[in-house]
mmCIF file of C-alpha atoms in Angstrom:
data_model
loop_
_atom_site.group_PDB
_atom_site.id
_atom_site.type_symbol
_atom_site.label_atom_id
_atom_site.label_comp_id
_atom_site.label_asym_id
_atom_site.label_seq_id
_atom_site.Cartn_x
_atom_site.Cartn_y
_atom_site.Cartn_z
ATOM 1 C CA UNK A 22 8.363 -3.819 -3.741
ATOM 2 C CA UNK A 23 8.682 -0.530 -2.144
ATOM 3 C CA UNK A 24 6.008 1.012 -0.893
ATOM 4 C CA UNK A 25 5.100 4.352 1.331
ATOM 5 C CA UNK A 26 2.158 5.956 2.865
ATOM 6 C CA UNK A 27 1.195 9.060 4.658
ATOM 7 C CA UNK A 28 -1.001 9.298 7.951
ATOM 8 C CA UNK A 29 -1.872 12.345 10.007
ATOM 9 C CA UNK A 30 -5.174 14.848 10.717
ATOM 10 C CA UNK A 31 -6.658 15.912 7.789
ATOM 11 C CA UNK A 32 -7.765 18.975 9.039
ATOM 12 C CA UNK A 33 -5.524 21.118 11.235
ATOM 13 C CA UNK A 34 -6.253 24.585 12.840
ATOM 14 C CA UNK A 35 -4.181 27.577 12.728
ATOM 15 C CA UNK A 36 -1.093 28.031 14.851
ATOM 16 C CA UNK A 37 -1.321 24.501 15.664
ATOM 17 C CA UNK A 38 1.411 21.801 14.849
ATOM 18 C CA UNK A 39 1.197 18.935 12.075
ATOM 19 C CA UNK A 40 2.524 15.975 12.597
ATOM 20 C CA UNK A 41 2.767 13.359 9.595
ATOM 21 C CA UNK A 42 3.704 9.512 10.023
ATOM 22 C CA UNK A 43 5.413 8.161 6.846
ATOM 23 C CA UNK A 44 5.136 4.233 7.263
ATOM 24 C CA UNK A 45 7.444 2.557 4.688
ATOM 25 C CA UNK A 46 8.061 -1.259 3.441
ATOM 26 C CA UNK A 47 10.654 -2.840 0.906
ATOM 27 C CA UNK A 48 13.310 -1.417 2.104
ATOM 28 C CA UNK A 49 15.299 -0.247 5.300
ATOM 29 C CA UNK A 50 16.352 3.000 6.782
ATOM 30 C CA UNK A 51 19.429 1.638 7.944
ATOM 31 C CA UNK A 52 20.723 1.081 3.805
ATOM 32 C CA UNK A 53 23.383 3.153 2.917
ATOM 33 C CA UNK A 54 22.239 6.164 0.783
ATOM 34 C CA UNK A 55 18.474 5.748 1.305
ATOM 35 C CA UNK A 56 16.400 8.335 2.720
ATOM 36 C CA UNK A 57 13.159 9.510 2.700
ATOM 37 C CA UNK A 58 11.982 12.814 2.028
ATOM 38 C CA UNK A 59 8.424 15.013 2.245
ATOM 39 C CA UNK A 60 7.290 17.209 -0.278
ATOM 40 C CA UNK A 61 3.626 19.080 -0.490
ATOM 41 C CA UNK A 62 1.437 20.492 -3.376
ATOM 42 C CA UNK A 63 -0.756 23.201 -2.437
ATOM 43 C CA UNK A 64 -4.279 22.560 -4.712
ATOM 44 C CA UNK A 65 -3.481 23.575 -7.780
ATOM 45 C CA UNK A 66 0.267 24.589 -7.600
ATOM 46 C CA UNK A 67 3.716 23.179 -7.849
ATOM 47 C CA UNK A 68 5.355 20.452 -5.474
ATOM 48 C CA UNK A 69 7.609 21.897 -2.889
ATOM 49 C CA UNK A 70 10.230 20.266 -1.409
ATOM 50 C CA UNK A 71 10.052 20.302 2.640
ATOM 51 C CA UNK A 72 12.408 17.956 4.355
ATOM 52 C CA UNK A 73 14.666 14.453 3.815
ATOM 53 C CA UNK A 74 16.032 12.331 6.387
ATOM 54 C CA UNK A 75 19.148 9.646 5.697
ATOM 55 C CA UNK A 76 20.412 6.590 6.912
ATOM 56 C CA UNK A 77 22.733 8.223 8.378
ATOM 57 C CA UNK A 78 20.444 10.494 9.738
ATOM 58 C CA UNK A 79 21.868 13.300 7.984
ATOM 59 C CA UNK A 80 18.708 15.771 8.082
ATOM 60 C CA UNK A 81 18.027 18.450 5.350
ATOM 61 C CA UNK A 82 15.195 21.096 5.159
ATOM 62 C CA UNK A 83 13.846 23.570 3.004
ATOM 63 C CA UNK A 84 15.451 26.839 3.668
ATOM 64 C CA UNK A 85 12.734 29.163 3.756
ATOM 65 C CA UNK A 86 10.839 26.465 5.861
ATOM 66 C CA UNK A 87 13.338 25.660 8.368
ATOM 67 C CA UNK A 88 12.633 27.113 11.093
ATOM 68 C CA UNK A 89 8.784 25.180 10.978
ATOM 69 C CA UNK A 90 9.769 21.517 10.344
ATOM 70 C CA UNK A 91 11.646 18.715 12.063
ATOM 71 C CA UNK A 92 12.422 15.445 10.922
ATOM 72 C CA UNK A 93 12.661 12.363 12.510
ATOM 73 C CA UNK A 94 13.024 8.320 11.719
ATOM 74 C CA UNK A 95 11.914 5.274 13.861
ATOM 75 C CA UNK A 96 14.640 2.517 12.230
ATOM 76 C CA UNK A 97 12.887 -0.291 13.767
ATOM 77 C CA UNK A 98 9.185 0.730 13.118
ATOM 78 C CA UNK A 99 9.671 1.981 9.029
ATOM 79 C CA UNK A 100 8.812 5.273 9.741
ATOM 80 C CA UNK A 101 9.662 8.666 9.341
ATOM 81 C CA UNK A 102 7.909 11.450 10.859
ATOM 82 C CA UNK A 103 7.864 15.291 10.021
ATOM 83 C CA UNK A 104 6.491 17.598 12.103
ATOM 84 C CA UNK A 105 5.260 21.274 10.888
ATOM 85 C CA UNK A 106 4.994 24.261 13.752
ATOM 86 C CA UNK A 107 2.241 27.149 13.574
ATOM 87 C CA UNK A 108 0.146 26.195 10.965
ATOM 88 C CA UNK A 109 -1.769 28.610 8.562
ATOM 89 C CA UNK A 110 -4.257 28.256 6.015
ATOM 90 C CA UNK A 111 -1.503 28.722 3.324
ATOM 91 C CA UNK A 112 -0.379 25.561 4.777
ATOM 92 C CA UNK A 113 -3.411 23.570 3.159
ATOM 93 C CA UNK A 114 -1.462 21.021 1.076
ATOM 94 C CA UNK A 115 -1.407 17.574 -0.406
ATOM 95 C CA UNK A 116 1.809 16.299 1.894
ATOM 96 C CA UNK A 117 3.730 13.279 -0.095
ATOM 97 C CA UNK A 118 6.686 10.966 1.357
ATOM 98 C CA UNK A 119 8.813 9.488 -1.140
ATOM 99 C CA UNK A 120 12.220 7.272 -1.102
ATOM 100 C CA UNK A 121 15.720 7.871 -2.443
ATOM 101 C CA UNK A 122 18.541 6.163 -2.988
ATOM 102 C CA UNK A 123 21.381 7.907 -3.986
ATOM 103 C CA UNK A 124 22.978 9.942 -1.113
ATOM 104 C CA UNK A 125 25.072 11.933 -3.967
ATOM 105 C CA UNK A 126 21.871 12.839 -6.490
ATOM 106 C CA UNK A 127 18.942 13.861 -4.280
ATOM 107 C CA UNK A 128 15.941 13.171 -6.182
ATOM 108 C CA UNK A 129 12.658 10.528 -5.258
ATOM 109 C CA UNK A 130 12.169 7.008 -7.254
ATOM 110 C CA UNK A 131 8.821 5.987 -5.428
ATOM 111 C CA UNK A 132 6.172 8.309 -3.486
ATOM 112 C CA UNK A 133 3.320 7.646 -1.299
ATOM 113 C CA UNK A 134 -0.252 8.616 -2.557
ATOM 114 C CA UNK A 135 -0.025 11.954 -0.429
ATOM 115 C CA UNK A 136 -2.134 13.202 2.033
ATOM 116 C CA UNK A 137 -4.691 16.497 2.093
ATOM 117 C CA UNK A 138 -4.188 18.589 5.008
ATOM 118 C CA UNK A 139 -6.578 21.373 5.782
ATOM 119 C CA UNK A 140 -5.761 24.258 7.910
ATOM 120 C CA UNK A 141 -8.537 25.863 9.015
ATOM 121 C CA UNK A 142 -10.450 27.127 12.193
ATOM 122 C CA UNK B 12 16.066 31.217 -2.912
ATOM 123 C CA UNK B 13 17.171 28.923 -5.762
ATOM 124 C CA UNK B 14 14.794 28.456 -8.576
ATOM 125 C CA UNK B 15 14.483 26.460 -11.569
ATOM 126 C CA UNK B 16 11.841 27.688 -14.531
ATOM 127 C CA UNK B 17 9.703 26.050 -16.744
ATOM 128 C CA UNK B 18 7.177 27.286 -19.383
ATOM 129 C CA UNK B 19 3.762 26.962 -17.598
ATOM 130 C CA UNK B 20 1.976 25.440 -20.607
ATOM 131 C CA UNK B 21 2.977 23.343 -23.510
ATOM 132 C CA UNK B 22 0.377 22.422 -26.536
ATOM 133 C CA UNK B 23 1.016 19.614 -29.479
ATOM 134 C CA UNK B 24 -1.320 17.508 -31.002
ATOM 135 C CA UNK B 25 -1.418 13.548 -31.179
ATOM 136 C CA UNK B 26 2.092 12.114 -32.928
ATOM 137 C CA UNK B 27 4.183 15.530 -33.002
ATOM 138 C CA UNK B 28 6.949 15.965 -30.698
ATOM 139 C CA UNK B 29 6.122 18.421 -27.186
ATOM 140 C CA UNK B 30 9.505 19.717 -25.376
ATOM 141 C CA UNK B 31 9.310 21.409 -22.087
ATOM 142 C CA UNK B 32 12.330 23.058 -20.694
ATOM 143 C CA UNK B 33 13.726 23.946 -17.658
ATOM 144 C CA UNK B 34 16.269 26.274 -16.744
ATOM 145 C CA UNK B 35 18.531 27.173 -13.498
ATOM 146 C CA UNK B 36 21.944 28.962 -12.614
ATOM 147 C CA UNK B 37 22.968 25.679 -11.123
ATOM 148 C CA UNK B 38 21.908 23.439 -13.568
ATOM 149 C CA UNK B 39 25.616 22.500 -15.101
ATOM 150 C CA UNK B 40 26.438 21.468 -11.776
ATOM 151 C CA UNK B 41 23.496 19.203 -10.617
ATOM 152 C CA UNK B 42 21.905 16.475 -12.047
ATOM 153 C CA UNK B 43 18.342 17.077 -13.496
ATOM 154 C CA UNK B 44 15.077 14.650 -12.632
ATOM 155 C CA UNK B 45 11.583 14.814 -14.672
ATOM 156 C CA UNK B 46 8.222 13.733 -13.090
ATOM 157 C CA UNK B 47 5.400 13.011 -14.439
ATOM 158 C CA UNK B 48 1.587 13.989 -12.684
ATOM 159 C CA UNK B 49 -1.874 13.167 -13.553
ATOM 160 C CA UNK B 50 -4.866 14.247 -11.907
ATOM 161 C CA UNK B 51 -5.416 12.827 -8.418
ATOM 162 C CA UNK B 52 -2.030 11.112 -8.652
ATOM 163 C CA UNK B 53 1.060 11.028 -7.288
ATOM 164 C CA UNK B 54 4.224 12.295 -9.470
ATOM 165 C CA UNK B 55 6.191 9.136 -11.109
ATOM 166 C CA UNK B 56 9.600 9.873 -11.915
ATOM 167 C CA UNK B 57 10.009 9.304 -15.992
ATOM 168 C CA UNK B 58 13.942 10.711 -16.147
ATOM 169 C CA UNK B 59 17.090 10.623 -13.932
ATOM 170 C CA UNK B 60 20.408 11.687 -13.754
ATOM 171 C CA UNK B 61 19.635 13.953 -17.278
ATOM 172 C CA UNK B 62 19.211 10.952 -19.470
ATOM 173 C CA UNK B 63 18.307 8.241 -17.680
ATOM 174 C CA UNK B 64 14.412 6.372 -17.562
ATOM 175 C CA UNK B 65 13.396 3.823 -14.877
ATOM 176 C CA UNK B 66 12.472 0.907 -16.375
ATOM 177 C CA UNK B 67 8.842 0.877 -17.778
ATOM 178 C CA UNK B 68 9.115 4.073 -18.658
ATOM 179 C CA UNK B 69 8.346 4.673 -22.969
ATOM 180 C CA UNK B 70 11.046 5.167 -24.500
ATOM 181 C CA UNK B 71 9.495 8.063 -26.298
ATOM 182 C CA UNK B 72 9.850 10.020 -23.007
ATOM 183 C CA UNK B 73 13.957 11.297 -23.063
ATOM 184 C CA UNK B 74 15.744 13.925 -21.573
ATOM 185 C CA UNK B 75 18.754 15.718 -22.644
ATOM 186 C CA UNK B 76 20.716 18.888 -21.162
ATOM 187 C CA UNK B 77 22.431 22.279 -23.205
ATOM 188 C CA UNK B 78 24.565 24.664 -20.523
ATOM 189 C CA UNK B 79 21.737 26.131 -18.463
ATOM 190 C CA UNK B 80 18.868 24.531 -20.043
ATOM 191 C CA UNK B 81 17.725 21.152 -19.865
ATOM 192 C CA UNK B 82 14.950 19.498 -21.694
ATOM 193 C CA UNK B 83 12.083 16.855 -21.572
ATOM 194 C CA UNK B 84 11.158 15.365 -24.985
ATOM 195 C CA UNK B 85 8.377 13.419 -25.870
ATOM 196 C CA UNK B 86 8.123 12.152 -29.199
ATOM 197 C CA UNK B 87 4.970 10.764 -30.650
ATOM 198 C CA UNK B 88 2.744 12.201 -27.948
ATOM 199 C CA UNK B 89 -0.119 10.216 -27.252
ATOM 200 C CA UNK B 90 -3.627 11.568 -25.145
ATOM 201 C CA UNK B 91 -2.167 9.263 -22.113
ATOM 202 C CA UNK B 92 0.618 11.662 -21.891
ATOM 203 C CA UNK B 93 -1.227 14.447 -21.158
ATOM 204 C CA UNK B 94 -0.456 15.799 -17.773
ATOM 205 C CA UNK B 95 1.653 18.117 -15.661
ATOM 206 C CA UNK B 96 5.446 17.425 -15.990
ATOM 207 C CA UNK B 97 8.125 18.895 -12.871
ATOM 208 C CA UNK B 98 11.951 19.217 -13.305
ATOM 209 C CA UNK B 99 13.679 18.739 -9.701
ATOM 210 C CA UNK B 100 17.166 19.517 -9.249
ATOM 211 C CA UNK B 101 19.730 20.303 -6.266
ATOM 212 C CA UNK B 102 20.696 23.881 -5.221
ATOM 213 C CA UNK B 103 23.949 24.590 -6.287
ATOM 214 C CA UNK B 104 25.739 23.197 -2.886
ATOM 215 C CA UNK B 105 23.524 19.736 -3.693
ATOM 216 C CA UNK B 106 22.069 19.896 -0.256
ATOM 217 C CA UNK B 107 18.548 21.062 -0.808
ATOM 218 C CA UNK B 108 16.193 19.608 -3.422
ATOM 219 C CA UNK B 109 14.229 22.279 -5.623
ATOM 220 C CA UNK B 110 11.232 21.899 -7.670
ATOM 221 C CA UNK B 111 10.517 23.720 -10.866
ATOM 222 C CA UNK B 112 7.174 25.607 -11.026
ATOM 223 C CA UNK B 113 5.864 22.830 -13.562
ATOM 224 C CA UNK B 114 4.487 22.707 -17.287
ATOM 225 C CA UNK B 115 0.897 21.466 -18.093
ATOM 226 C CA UNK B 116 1.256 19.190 -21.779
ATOM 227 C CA UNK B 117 -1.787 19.649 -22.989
ATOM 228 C CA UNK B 118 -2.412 17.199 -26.240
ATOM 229 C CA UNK B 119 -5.083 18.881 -28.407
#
């Protein structure tokens, strides 16, 4: 049974880093093809893919995000962290981990119940 | 930036058939994915690969793909399917995951 969940601040003030914890059981990051991947959802508005991490640690990130996020996995502890630089209010998001399988079609088979960040001073 | 487009809103009533589209340059090249999100929830993937469901999915819920356009059927909508529906898709190098802007299914 596969299951993921989020952990972090819940409120976060501008120009300040974000750092989110991903902490995952039922499966390994050391499988072929799986990865795990973060994607927000402003209130209101449409998800928006942010980052995914591999096995292989083969790293993707959103383009017009890129220069913001990083990425990382701890193998031996199930968890992936993503970290977000200089926060803004904009920024104020439910943040959701999820898993994948395939390597060669990117998409997410189980998420985490996400987690509302505020940005705010 | 790559985008993929979906009607923002779709309407049917209880037992007709509601299909919400979504369309994107690089949509013949990439597989298309359909999730499904209620209020307060997290999105559950209900199609894969086009055509594909994960098990305990209806089978009412079925996806199917013409050139550019790809679509998410649901035949004999019920109330419990009322809720906000995403395609996700690749950019057209299948490196970067992109979300459509989402359609609401409202069942009247």
């Amino acid at each position: 049974q596969i299951t993921l969940k989020e952990s972090g601040p819940t409120l976060v003030e501008p120009t300040q880093t974000l750092t989110l914890t991903c902490t995952f059981s039922g499966f390994s990051l050391s499988t072929s093809g799986v990865g795990v991947g973060w994607i927000r959802q402003p209130p209101g508005k449409a998800l928006e893919w942010l980052a995914l991490i591999y096995w292989n640690d083969d790293k993707r990130y959103s383009p017009s995000l890129r220069s913001s996020l990083t990425i990382t996995k701890d193998t031996s502890k199930n968890q992936v962290v993503l970290t977000m630089t200089n926060m803004d209010p904009v920024d104020t998001a439910t943040y959701y981990c999820a898993h994948t399988y395939d390597f060669f079609a990117l998409h997410f088979d189980y998420w985490g119940q996400g987690t509302l960040v505020t940005v705010s001073s | 930036s790559y985008e993929l487009t979906q009607p923002p809103s779709v309407s049917v009533s209880p037992g007709q058939t509601a299909r919400i589209t979504c369309s994107g340059d690089a949509l013949p090249k990439q597989y298309v994915y359909w999730y499904q999100q209620k209020p307060g929830q997290a999105p559950v993937l209900v199609t894969y690969k086009d055509t594909e469901r994960p098990s305990g999915i209806p089978e009412r819920l079925s996806g199917s793909r013409s050139g550019t356009t790809v679509t998410l059927t649901i035949s004999g909508v019920q109330a419990e399917d009322e809720a906000d529906y995403y395609c996700q898709s690749a950019d057209s190098s299948g490196t970067h995951v992109v979300f459509g802007g989402g359609t609401k299914l409202t069942v009247l």
